[in-house]
Short mmCIF file of C-alpha atoms in Angstrom, two decimals:
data_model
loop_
_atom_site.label_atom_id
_atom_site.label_comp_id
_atom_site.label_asym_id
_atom_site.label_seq_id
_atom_site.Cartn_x
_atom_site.Cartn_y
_atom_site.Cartn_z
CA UNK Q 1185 -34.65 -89.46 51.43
CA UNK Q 1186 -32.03 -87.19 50.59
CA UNK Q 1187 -28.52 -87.96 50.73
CA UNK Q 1188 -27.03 -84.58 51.86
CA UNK Q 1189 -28.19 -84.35 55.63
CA UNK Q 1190 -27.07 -81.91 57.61
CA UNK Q 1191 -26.40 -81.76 61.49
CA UNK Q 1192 -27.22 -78.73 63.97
CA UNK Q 1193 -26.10 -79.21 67.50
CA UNK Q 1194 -27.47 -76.87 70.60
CA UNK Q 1195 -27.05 -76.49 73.94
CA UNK Q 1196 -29.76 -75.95 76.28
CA UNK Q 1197 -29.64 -77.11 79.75
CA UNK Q 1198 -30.19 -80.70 80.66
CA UNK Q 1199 -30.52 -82.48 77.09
CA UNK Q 1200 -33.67 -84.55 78.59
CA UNK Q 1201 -35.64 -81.43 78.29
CA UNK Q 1202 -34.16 -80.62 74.44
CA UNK Q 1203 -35.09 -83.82 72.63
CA UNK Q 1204 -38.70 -84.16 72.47
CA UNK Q 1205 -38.95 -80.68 70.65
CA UNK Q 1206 -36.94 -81.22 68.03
CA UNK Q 1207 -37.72 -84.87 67.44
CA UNK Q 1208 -41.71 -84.20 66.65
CA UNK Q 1209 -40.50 -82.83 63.71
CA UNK Q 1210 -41.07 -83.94 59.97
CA UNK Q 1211 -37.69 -84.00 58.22
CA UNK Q 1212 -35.88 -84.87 61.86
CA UNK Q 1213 -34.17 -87.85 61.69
CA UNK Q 1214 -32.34 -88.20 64.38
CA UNK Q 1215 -31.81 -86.11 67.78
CA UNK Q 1216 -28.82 -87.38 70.26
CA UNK Q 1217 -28.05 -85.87 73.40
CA UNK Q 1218 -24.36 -86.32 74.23
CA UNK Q 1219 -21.57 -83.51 75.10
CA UNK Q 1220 -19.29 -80.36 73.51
CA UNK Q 1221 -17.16 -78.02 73.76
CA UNK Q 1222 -14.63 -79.48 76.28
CA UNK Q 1223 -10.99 -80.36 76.49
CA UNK Q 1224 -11.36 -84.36 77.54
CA UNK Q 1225 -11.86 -86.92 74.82
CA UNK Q 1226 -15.07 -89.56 75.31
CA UNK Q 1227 -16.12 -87.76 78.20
CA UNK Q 1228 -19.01 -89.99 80.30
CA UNK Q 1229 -21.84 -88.09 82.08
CA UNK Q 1230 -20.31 -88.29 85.61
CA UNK Q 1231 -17.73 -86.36 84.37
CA UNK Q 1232 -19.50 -83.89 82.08
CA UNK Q 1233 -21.71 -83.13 85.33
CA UNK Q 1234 -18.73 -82.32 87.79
CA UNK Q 1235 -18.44 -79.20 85.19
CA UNK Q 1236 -14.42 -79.26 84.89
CA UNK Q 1237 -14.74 -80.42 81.80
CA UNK Q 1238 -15.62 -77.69 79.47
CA UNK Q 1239 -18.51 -79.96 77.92
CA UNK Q 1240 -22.07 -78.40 77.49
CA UNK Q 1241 -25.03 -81.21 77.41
CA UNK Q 1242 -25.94 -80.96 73.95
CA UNK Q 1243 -28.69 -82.21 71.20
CA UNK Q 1244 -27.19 -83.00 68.02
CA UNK Q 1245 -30.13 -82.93 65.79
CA UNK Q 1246 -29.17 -84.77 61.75
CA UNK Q 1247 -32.39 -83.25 59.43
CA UNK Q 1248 -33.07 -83.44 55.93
CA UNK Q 1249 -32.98 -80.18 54.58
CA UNK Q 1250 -35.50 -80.91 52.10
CA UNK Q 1251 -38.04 -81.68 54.54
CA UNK Q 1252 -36.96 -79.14 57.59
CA UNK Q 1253 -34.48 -75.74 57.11
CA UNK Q 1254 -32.14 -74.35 59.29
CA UNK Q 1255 -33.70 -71.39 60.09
CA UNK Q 1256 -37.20 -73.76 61.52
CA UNK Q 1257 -34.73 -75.82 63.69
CA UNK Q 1258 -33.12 -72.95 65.26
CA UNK Q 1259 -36.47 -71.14 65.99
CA UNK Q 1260 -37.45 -74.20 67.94
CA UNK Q 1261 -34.08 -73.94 70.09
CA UNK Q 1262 -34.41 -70.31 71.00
CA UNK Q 1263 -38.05 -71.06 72.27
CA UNK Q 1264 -36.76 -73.86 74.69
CA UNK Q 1265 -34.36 -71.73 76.44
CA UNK Q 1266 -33.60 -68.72 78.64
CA UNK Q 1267 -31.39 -67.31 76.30
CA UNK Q 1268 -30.62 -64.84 79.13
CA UNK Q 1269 -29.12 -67.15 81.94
CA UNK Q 1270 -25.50 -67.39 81.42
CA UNK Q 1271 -24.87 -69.57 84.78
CA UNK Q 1272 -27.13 -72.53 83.59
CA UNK Q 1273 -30.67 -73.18 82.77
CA UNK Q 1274 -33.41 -73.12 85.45
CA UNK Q 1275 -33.18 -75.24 88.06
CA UNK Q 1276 -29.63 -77.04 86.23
CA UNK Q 1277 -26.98 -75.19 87.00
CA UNK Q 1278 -23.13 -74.81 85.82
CA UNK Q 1279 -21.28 -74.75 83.15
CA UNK Q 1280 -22.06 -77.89 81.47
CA UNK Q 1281 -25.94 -76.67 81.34
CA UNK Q 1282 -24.95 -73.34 79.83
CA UNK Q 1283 -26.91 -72.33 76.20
CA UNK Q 1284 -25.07 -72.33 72.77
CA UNK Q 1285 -25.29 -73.11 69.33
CA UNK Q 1286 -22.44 -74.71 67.92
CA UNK Q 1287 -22.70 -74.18 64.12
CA UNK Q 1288 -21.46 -76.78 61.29
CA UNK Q 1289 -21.41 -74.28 58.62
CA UNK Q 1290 -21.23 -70.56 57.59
CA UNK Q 1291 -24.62 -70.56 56.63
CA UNK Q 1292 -25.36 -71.97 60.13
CA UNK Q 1293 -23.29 -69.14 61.83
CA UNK Q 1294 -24.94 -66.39 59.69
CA UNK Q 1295 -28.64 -67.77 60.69
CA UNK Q 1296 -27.40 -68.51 64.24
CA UNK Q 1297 -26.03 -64.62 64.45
CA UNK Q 1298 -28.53 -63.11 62.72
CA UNK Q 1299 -31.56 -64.43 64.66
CA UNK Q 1300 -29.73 -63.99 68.17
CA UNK Q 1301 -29.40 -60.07 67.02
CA UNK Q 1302 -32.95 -60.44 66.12
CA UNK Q 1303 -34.03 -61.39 69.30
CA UNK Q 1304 -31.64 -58.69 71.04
CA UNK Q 1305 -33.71 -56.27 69.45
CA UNK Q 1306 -37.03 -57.95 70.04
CA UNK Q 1307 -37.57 -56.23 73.18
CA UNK Q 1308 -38.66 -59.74 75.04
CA UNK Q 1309 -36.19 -60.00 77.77
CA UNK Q 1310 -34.56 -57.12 79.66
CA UNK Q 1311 -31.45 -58.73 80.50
CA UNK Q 1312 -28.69 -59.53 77.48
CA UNK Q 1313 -28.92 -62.63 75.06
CA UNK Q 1314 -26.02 -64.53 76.62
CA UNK Q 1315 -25.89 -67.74 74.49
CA UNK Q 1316 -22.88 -68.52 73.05
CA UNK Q 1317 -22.77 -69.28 68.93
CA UNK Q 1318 -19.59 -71.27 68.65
CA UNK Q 1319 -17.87 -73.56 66.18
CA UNK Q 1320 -18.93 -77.28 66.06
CA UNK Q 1321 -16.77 -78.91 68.21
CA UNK Q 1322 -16.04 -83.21 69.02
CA UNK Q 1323 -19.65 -84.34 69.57
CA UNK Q 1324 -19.71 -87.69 72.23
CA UNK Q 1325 -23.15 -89.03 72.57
CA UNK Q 1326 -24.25 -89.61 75.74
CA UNK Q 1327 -24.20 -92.89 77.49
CA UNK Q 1328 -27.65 -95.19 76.15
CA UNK Q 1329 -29.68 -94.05 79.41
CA UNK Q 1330 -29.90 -91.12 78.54
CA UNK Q 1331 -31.32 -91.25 74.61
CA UNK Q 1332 -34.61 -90.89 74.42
CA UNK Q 1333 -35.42 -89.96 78.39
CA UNK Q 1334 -38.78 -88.65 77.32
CA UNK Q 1335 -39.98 -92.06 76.04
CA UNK Q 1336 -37.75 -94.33 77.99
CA UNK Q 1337 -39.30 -92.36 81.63
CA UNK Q 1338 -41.97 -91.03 80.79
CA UNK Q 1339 -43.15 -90.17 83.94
CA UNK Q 1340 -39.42 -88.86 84.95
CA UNK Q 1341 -39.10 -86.47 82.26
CA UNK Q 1342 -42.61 -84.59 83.02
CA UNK Q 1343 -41.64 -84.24 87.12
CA UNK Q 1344 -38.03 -83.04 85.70
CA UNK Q 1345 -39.83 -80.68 83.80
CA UNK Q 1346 -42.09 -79.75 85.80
CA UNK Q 1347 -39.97 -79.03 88.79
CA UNK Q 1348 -37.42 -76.69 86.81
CA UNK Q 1349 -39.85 -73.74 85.98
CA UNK Q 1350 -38.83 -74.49 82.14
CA UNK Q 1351 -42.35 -74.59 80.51
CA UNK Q 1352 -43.52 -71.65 82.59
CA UNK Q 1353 -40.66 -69.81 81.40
CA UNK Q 1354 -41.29 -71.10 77.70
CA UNK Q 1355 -45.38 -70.32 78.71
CA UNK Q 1356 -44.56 -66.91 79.15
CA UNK Q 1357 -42.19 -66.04 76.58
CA UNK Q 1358 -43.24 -67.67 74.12
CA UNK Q 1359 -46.96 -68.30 74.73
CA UNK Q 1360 -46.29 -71.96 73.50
CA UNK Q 1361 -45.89 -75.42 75.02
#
C-alpha cells in the first residue's frame, strides 16, 4: 500500500446516503461520515442537526492515490448530489445538509473549481451550481451509529433513500444508479 494517502472530504446531504458510493471503490480505504465547517469543537449529531452550528454532514473519504485519483473521487460526488439546491438536499433540509467540497490541497481546489465550472457550462441543470468549494476545515467523525448505516441497516438506508427522491434525481441526471 502506499504510504502517502490522501483525504477528500464532501458534503452532500445526509452522510448515510454518501458512503456506499465512495466506499465500492478500489483504492478507497476508508469513508467516515462525521461533521465541518462549524464554529463548536466535537460537535455530536443532536447538535449538528439543530443547524446552529455551522457543521455540514460530511464524508471524509482517505484513498490511495495510486489506486484511485482525485479527479475519479470527485466525479462520483458531483453525481450524488443536486449541486443546484442551496437550502439542503432533497427531502434533508438546512444548513447542515447543504453541498460542498472542502479541499485539502491546491491541487484539490484547482480540480474541485475546474470541474464545478465544467458542469456550469454543461448545460444539465437550469438553475446555478450552488455548492460551496471551501478549505478543509476540523473534521469530527460522527458518533459509531452512524458509520457504516448502509451495512449496519440495511433495510433503513434503502427506505431513507428511497423516500428522499435522491436516486430519481441521480436517475435522471446522471442516467446512473
Amino acid at each position: 500500500m502506499n504510504n502517502k494517502l490522501e483525504k477528500a472530504t464532501f458534503a452532500g446531504g445526509c452522510f448515510w446516503c454518501m458512503v456506499k458510493p465512495f466506499d465500492q471503490w478500489d483504492g478507497v480505504i476508508s469513508v467516515i461520515s462525521g461533521y465541518s465547517g462549524g464554529h463548536v469543537e466535537n460537535p455530536t449529531y443532536e447538535q449538528v442537526k439543530t443547524g446552529t452550528t455551522g457543521h455540514y454532514e460530511v464524508v471524509q473519504i482517505t484513498y490511495d492515490p495510486t489506486i484511485i485519483r482525485y479527479e475519479t473521487i470527485i466525479q462520483i460526488y458531483w453525481q450524488q448530489i443536486d449541486p443546484t439546491d442551496p437550502d439542503g438536499q432533497f427531502h434533508d433540509r438546512g444548513s447542515q445538509y447543504r453541498t460542498a467540497i472542502f479541499y485539502h490541497t491546491e491541487e484539490q481546489k484547482r480540480i474541485a473549481e475546474t470541474t464545478k465550472k465544467e458542469l456550469e457550462q454543461s448545460g444539465m441543470f437550469t438553475k446555478p451550481i450552488a455548492t460551496k468549494i471551501l478549505p478543509a476545515a476540523p473534521f469530527y467523525p460522527a458518533e459509531e451509529y452512524h458509520q457504516d448505516f448502509y451495512k449496519k441497516s440495511p433495510e433503513d438506508y434503502i427506505k431513507d433513500r428511497q423516500k428522499s427522491g435522491r436516486d430519481e434525481f441521480i436517475k435522471k441526471h446522471w442516467n446512473e444508479i
